[in-house]
Amino acid sequence: MVDYGIKYWSNDDFIIEDGLVKVNYQHKPSLLEIVQDIRERGYKGPLLVRFPHLIHKQVRQLFSAFETAIDEYHYTGSFKAVFPLKVNQMPNFVLPLMECVQGLCYGLEAGSKSELIVAMAYTNKNAPITVNGFKDREMISLGFIAAKMGHDITLTIEGLNELESIIEVAKELGAPYPNIGLRIRLHSTGTGVWGKSGGINAKFGLTSTELLEAIRRLEDSKLLAQFTMIHFHIGSQISDISPLKKALREVGNIYAELRKMGAKNLTCVNIGGGLAVEYTQHEGENNRNYTLSEFSGDVVFSLKEIVRNKQEKEPDIFIESGRFVSANHAVLVAPVLELFSQEYDEKALRLKENNPPLIAEMLDLYQSVSEKNAIEYLHDSLDHMESLLTLFDLGYIDLTDRSNTEILVHLIIKKVIKLLKHKNHNDIIRIQEQVQERYLLNCSFFQSLPDYWGLGQNFPVMPLDRLNRRPTRSASLWDITCDSDGEIAFDAKKPLYLHDVDVMEEEYFLGFFLVGAYQEVLGMRHNLFTHPTEFSVVFDDDLNKGYEIENLLEAQNILDVLDDLDYDTKEIERILKQRIDDSSISDEDKKEVLGMLYVMLSENGYLRTITKDLQ
């Protein structure tokens, strides 16, 4: 059985039993069962499946780890957290999150006016709100309104101009005031793609000189008492714990120095986000070199030691780790529409009475290949193919001969792989690097996996079933967009092997895991493909299946997508109808064509049918 590295990335959220991927919770339904359930209701194409219980699990683990570290080191500060809405703003994530964190000091972080409105509406009572990013007077005024509503809100200052705006708005609107945080531009940097979030050239934060000026202005405006937090961020996915420990030493000293300068209400250190998610499916390719326990322990211990040496109050620890909380709750399921080599079948051969000698030899190789001679015959067939393609270019063989060449070499490759499928033969691996099966998926990588396309971020991918059978095909994955970048190519260092299935006869689904962070909010409507149909799976022991489907949101239909882009859809319908009326087809056919057109306009743009209507 091939486990697709599930022990590395799944955090025991999913398991393999009876050849199926199952949700490791309560009755342990298989993902295939859930997908078939929703498809029987008429929802085709790609599906985004949410598991709210996994949101709760991640939050629980986060608080448990920090509370354990606080107890272990006798730390006197408390632990608080917010979820950054930029990571996932979708209501079917945010609302379950806010429901499951009631009673915890867990709120929301906003980086825009729209996000701040969401935070003001849905953050639980007594939970914190933080506001990061650049702000104008209107956004700052929103923060003051939130404070007047009773929210525990902190406006984090990114530049001195923002501070001036806060001072002006404070004079206009008066108390109660929001808390004020200062973002520190540390010398320390993170690692990886998002490492540029930290360092002296980072986009956000105050330099030491600006920090001192900010304290002076707060004192002059009698707002120093509102200064409660310093904040830093060194990356969205901190792969190495060492830069974080270095940053903590730096910020710990800044915290202590500011308190000694009179900022006695400064009691919070916000370490930002960056708690990494393990995406790898392959041993030795880890995305982080620490556990959650090590992360929380290092944060608590580092701050305690620095502050103790400076003889200052141990700060409350704030964290904004969104990826860790949201990534694992969502799975993208995409049907496989086609395997491109399946046209290479014996039935497709068009052999002649007198075939070119090399084709006759290839036919003999195919018919007589065995486990003993498989590698030798494989090499011979590839050599013959190169020779025959050269002969075609020179005009010595015709198109039928070329077709027979391509079919025979693929038949030989498939036969050799089948004969040697239980052996890890280096030659087989090398051949599979050159000749991958191309799996066409009914989804858009630009819409559903933009971090793969834009940043090279890998996501765990595996079939939903047949996991008690060894996969034999080295796989490259193609989406249905008309863009060559819509491909997840085969990588010999991180190989993906899938099953050789006949999708004309049976369904085959791939699941992409850990897609709950950023992918939805960054997804783009390339080719005007919209978000997949989504739903939440809520578990209930009292139900026959042990779960129910909630928050079903169907993918937008074609007219809705066009309307969102500010097309006049009524005009489009009018023009299309007029052009059908003006056409030369019969009146009876016009009605039928118009009816077909309206049906298509009311459906989403993903592909719907292949042979036997499997998709």
Coordinates of N, CA and C in Angstrom, one line a residue, residues 24-162:
N24 N -10.5 10.9 10.1 CA -10.2 10.2 11.4 C -11.0 10.9 12.5
Y25 N -12.3 10.7 12.5 CA -13.2 11.3 13.5 C -14.5 10.6 13.6
Q26 N -14.9 10.3 14.8 CA -16.2 9.6 15.1 C -16.4 8.4 14.2
H27 N -17.3 8.3 13.3 CA -17.6 7.1 12.5 C -16.6 6.9 11.4
K28 N -15.7 7.8 11.2 CA -14.7 7.7 10.2 C -15.2 7.5 8.8
P29 N -16.0 8.4 8.3 CA -16.5 8.2 6.9 C -15.4 8.4 5.9
S30 N -15.5 7.7 4.8 CA -14.5 7.9 3.7 C -14.8 9.2 3.0
L31 N -13.7 9.9 2.4 CA -13.9 11.0 1.6 C -14.7 10.7 0.4
L32 N -14.5 9.5 -0.2 CA -15.2 9.0 -1.4 C -16.7 8.9 -1.1
E33 N -17.1 8.4 0.1 CA -18.5 8.3 0.4 C -19.1 9.7 0.5
I34 N -18.4 10.7 1.1 CA -18.9 12.1 1.2 C -19.1 12.7 -0.2
V35 N -18.1 12.5 -1.0 CA -18.1 13.0 -2.4 C -19.3 12.4 -3.2
Q36 N -19.4 11.1 -3.1 CA -20.5 10.5 -3.8 C -21.9 10.9 -3.3
D37 N -22.0 11.2 -2.0 CA -23.2 11.7 -1.4 C -23.6 13.0 -2.1
I38 N -22.6 13.9 -2.2 CA -23.0 15.2 -2.7 C -23.2 15.2 -4.2
R39 N -22.5 14.3 -4.9 CA -22.7 14.2 -6.4 C -24.0 13.5 -6.7
E40 N -24.5 12.7 -5.9 CA -25.9 12.1 -6.1 C -26.9 13.2 -6.0
R41 N -26.6 14.3 -5.4 CA -27.6 15.4 -5.3 C -27.5 16.3 -6.5
G42 N -26.6 15.9 -7.5 CA -26.5 16.7 -8.7 C -25.4 17.7 -8.9
Y43 N -24.5 17.7 -7.9 CA -23.4 18.6 -7.9 C -22.1 18.0 -8.5
K44 N -21.8 18.5 -9.7 CA -20.6 17.9 -10.4 C -19.4 18.8 -10.4
G45 N -18.4 18.4 -11.1 CA -17.2 19.2 -11.1 C -16.4 19.2 -9.8
P46 N -15.5 20.1 -9.6 CA -14.6 20.1 -8.4 C -15.5 20.5 -7.2
L47 N -15.0 20.0 -6.0 CA -15.7 20.2 -4.8 C -14.7 20.7 -3.7
L48 N -15.1 21.7 -2.9 CA -14.3 22.1 -1.8 C -15.0 21.6 -0.5
V49 N -14.4 20.7 0.2 CA -15.0 20.1 1.4 C -14.4 20.7 2.6
R50 N -15.2 21.2 3.5 CA -14.8 21.8 4.7 C -15.1 20.9 5.9
F51 N -14.2 20.9 6.9 CA -14.4 20.1 8.1 C -14.2 21.0 9.3
P52 N -15.4 21.6 9.8 CA -15.3 22.5 10.9 C -14.6 21.9 12.2
H53 N -14.8 20.6 12.4 CA -14.2 20.1 13.6 C -12.6 20.2 13.6
L54 N -12.0 20.3 12.4 CA -10.6 20.5 12.3 C -10.2 21.9 12.7
I55 N -11.0 22.9 12.5 CA -10.8 24.2 12.9 C -10.7 24.2 14.4
H56 N -11.6 23.6 15.1 CA -11.7 23.6 16.5 C -10.4 22.8 17.0
K57 N -10.1 21.7 16.4 CA -8.9 20.9 16.8 C -7.6 21.8 16.8
Q58 N -7.4 22.6 15.7 CA -6.2 23.4 15.6 C -6.1 24.4 16.7
V59 N -7.3 25.1 16.9 CA -7.3 26.2 17.9 C -7.0 25.5 19.3
R60 N -7.6 24.4 19.6 CA -7.5 23.7 20.9 C -6.0 23.3 21.1
Q61 N -5.4 22.8 20.0 CA -3.9 22.4 20.1 C -3.1 23.7 20.3
L62 N -3.4 24.8 19.7 CA -2.6 26.0 19.8 C -2.6 26.5 21.2
F63 N -3.8 26.6 21.8 CA -4.0 27.1 23.2 C -3.4 26.1 24.2
S64 N -3.6 24.8 23.9 CA -3.0 23.8 24.8 C -1.5 23.9 24.9
A65 N -0.9 24.0 23.7 CA 0.6 24.0 23.7 C 1.1 25.2 24.4
F66 N 0.6 26.4 24.2 CA 1.1 27.6 24.9 C 0.8 27.6 26.4
E67 N -0.4 27.1 26.8 CA -0.8 27.0 28.2 C 0.1 26.0 28.9
T68 N 0.5 25.0 28.2 CA 1.4 24.0 28.8 C 2.8 24.6 29.0
A69 N 3.3 25.3 28.0 CA 4.6 26.0 28.2 C 4.6 27.1 29.3
I70 N 3.5 27.8 29.4 CA 3.4 28.8 30.4 C 3.4 28.2 31.8
D71 N 2.7 27.1 31.9 CA 2.8 26.3 33.2 C 4.2 25.8 33.5
E72 N 4.8 25.2 32.5 CA 6.1 24.6 32.7 C 7.2 25.6 33.1
Y73 N 7.1 26.8 32.5 CA 8.2 27.8 32.8 C 7.7 28.8 33.9
H74 N 6.5 28.6 34.5 CA 6.0 29.5 35.5 C 5.9 30.9 35.0
Y75 N 5.5 31.0 33.8 CA 5.4 32.3 33.1 C 4.2 33.1 33.6
T76 N 4.3 34.4 33.9 CA 3.2 35.1 34.5 C 2.3 35.8 33.5
G77 N 2.8 35.9 32.2 CA 1.9 36.5 31.2 C 0.9 35.5 30.7
S78 N -0.1 36.0 30.0 CA -1.1 35.1 29.4 C -1.0 34.9 27.9
F79 N -1.7 34.0 27.3 CA -1.7 33.7 25.9 C -3.0 34.2 25.2
K80 N -2.8 34.9 24.1 CA -4.0 35.4 23.4 C -3.7 35.2 21.9
A81 N -4.8 35.2 21.1 CA -4.6 35.0 19.7 C -5.7 35.6 18.8
V82 N -5.3 35.9 17.6 CA -6.3 36.4 16.6 C -6.1 35.6 15.3
F83 N -7.2 35.5 14.6 CA -7.0 34.9 13.2 C -7.0 36.0 12.2
P84 N -5.9 36.1 11.3 CA -5.9 37.1 10.3 C -6.8 36.8 9.1
L85 N -7.8 37.7 8.9 CA -8.8 37.4 7.9 C -8.3 37.3 6.5
K86 N -7.1 37.9 6.2 CA -6.5 37.7 4.9 C -6.3 36.3 4.5
V87 N -6.1 35.4 5.5 CA -5.8 34.0 5.3 C -7.0 33.3 4.7
N88 N -8.2 33.6 5.3 CA -9.4 33.0 4.8 C -10.6 33.8 5.3
Q89 N -11.2 34.6 4.4 CA -12.3 35.5 4.8 C -13.6 34.9 4.5
M90 N -13.7 33.6 4.1 CA -15.0 33.0 3.7 C -15.9 32.8 4.9
P91 N -17.2 33.2 4.8 CA -18.0 33.0 6.0 C -18.2 31.6 6.5
N92 N -18.1 30.6 5.6 CA -18.2 29.3 6.0 C -17.0 28.7 6.7
F93 N -15.9 29.6 6.8 CA -14.8 29.3 7.7 C -14.9 30.2 8.9
V94 N -15.1 31.5 8.7 CA -15.0 32.5 9.8 C -16.1 32.2 10.8
L95 N -17.3 32.0 10.4 CA -18.4 31.8 11.4 C -18.2 30.6 12.3
P96 N -17.9 29.4 11.7 CA -17.6 28.3 12.6 C -16.4 28.5 13.5
L97 N -15.4 29.2 13.0 CA -14.2 29.6 13.8 C -14.7 30.4 15.1
M98 N -15.5 31.4 14.8 CA -15.9 32.2 16.0 C -16.8 31.5 16.9
E99 N -17.5 30.5 16.4 CA -18.4 29.7 17.2 C -17.6 28.8 18.2
C100 N -16.5 28.2 17.6 CA -15.8 27.2 18.4 C -14.8 27.9 19.4
V101 N -14.5 29.2 19.2 CA -13.6 29.8 20.1 C -14.2 30.6 21.2
Q102 N -15.6 30.5 21.4 CA -16.2 31.2 22.4 C -15.7 30.8 23.8
G103 N -15.4 31.8 24.6 CA -14.8 31.5 25.9 C -13.3 31.6 25.9
L104 N -12.7 31.6 24.7 CA -11.2 31.8 24.6 C -10.9 33.2 24.3
C105 N -9.7 33.6 24.6 CA -9.2 34.9 24.2 C -8.7 34.9 22.8
Y106 N -9.6 34.7 21.9 CA -9.3 34.5 20.5 C -10.2 35.3 19.6
G107 N -9.6 36.3 18.9 CA -10.4 37.2 18.0 C -10.0 37.2 16.6
L108 N -10.1 38.3 16.0 CA -9.8 38.5 14.5 C -8.8 39.6 14.3
E109 N -8.0 39.4 13.2 CA -7.1 40.5 12.8 C -7.6 41.0 11.4
A110 N -7.6 42.3 11.3 CA -8.1 42.9 10.0 C -7.0 43.7 9.4
G111 N -7.0 43.7 8.0 CA -6.0 44.5 7.3 C -6.6 45.4 6.3
S112 N -7.9 45.6 6.4 CA -8.6 46.5 5.5 C -9.9 46.9 6.1
K113 N -10.5 47.9 5.5 CA -11.8 48.4 6.1 C -12.9 47.3 6.1
S114 N -12.9 46.6 5.0 CA -13.9 45.5 4.9 C -13.7 44.4 5.9
E115 N -12.4 44.1 6.1 CA -12.1 43.0 7.1 C -12.4 43.5 8.5
L116 N -12.2 44.8 8.7 CA -12.5 45.4 10.0 C -14.0 45.3 10.3
I117 N -14.8 45.6 9.3 CA -16.2 45.5 9.5 C -16.6 44.1 9.9
V118 N -16.0 43.1 9.2 CA -16.3 41.7 9.6 C -15.9 41.4 11.0
A119 N -14.7 41.9 11.4 CA -14.2 41.7 12.7 C -15.1 42.3 13.8
M120 N -15.6 43.5 13.5 CA -16.4 44.2 14.4 C -17.8 43.5 14.6
A121 N -18.2 42.8 13.5 CA -19.5 42.2 13.6 C -19.4 40.8 14.2
Y122 N -18.3 40.1 14.1 CA -18.3 38.7 14.5 C -17.3 38.3 15.6
T123 N -16.4 39.2 16.0 CA -15.5 38.9 17.1 C -16.4 38.7 18.4
N124 N -16.1 37.7 19.1 CA -16.8 37.4 20.3 C -16.5 38.5 21.4
K125 N -17.5 38.7 22.3 CA -17.3 39.6 23.4 C -16.1 39.3 24.2
N126 N -15.3 40.3 24.6 CA -14.1 40.2 25.4 C -12.9 39.6 24.6
A127 N -13.1 39.3 23.3 CA -12.0 38.7 22.5 C -11.3 39.9 21.8
P128 N -10.0 39.8 21.5 CA -9.3 40.9 20.9 C -9.5 41.1 19.4
I129 N -9.4 42.3 18.9 CA -9.3 42.6 17.5 C -7.9 43.4 17.3
T130 N -7.2 43.0 16.3 CA -6.0 43.8 16.0 C -6.2 44.2 14.5
V131 N -5.6 45.4 14.2 CA -5.7 46.0 12.9 C -4.3 46.3 12.4
N132 N -3.9 45.6 11.4 CA -2.6 45.8 10.8 C -2.7 46.4 9.4
G133 N -1.5 46.7 8.8 CA -1.5 47.3 7.5 C -1.7 48.8 7.5
F134 N -1.6 49.4 6.3 CA -1.7 50.8 6.2 C -3.1 51.3 6.3
K135 N -3.3 52.4 7.0 CA -4.6 52.9 7.4 C -4.8 54.4 7.0
D136 N -6.0 54.7 6.6 CA -6.3 56.2 6.4 C -7.2 56.6 7.6
R137 N -7.6 57.9 7.6 CA -8.4 58.4 8.7 C -9.7 57.7 8.9
E138 N -10.3 57.3 7.7 CA -11.6 56.6 7.8 C -11.4 55.2 8.5
M139 N -10.3 54.5 8.2 CA -10.1 53.2 8.8 C -9.8 53.4 10.3
I140 N -9.0 54.4 10.6 CA -8.7 54.7 12.0 C -10.0 55.0 12.8
S141 N -10.8 55.8 12.1 CA -12.1 56.2 12.8 C -13.0 54.9 13.0
L142 N -12.9 54.0 12.1 CA -13.6 52.7 12.3 C -13.1 52.0 13.6
G143 N -11.8 52.1 13.8 CA -11.2 51.5 15.0 C -11.7 52.2 16.3
F144 N -11.9 53.5 16.2 CA -12.5 54.2 17.4 C -13.9 53.8 17.6
I145 N -14.7 53.6 16.5 CA -16.1 53.2 16.6 C -16.1 51.8 17.3
A146 N -15.2 50.9 16.9 CA -15.1 49.6 17.5 C -14.9 49.7 19.0
A147 N -14.0 50.6 19.4 CA -13.7 50.8 20.8 C -15.0 51.3 21.5
K148 N -15.7 52.2 20.9 CA -16.9 52.7 21.6 C -18.0 51.6 21.6
M149 N -17.9 50.6 20.8 CA -18.8 49.5 20.8 C -18.5 48.5 21.9
G150 N -17.3 48.7 22.5 CA -16.9 47.8 23.6 C -15.9 46.8 23.2
H151 N -15.4 46.9 22.0 CA -14.4 45.9 21.5 C -13.0 46.2 22.1
D152 N -12.3 45.1 22.4 CA -10.8 45.2 22.8 C -10.0 45.3 21.5
I153 N -9.8 46.5 21.0 CA -9.2 46.6 19.7 C -7.9 47.4 19.8
T154 N -6.9 46.9 19.0 CA -5.6 47.5 19.0 C -5.3 47.9 17.5
L155 N -5.0 49.2 17.3 CA -4.6 49.7 16.0 C -3.0 49.6 16.0
T156 N -2.5 48.8 15.1 CA -1.0 48.6 15.0 C -0.5 49.6 14.0
I157 N 0.4 50.5 14.5 CA 0.9 51.6 13.6 C 2.1 51.1 12.8
E158 N 1.9 51.3 11.4 CA 3.0 50.9 10.5 C 3.9 52.1 10.1
G159 N 3.5 53.3 10.4 CA 4.3 54.5 10.1 C 3.9 55.7 10.9
L160 N 4.8 56.7 11.0 CA 4.5 57.8 11.8 C 3.3 58.6 11.3
N161 N 3.0 58.6 10.0 CA 1.8 59.4 9.5 C 0.6 58.8 10.1
E162 N 0.5 57.5 10.2 CA -0.7 56.8 10.8 C -0.9 57.3 12.3

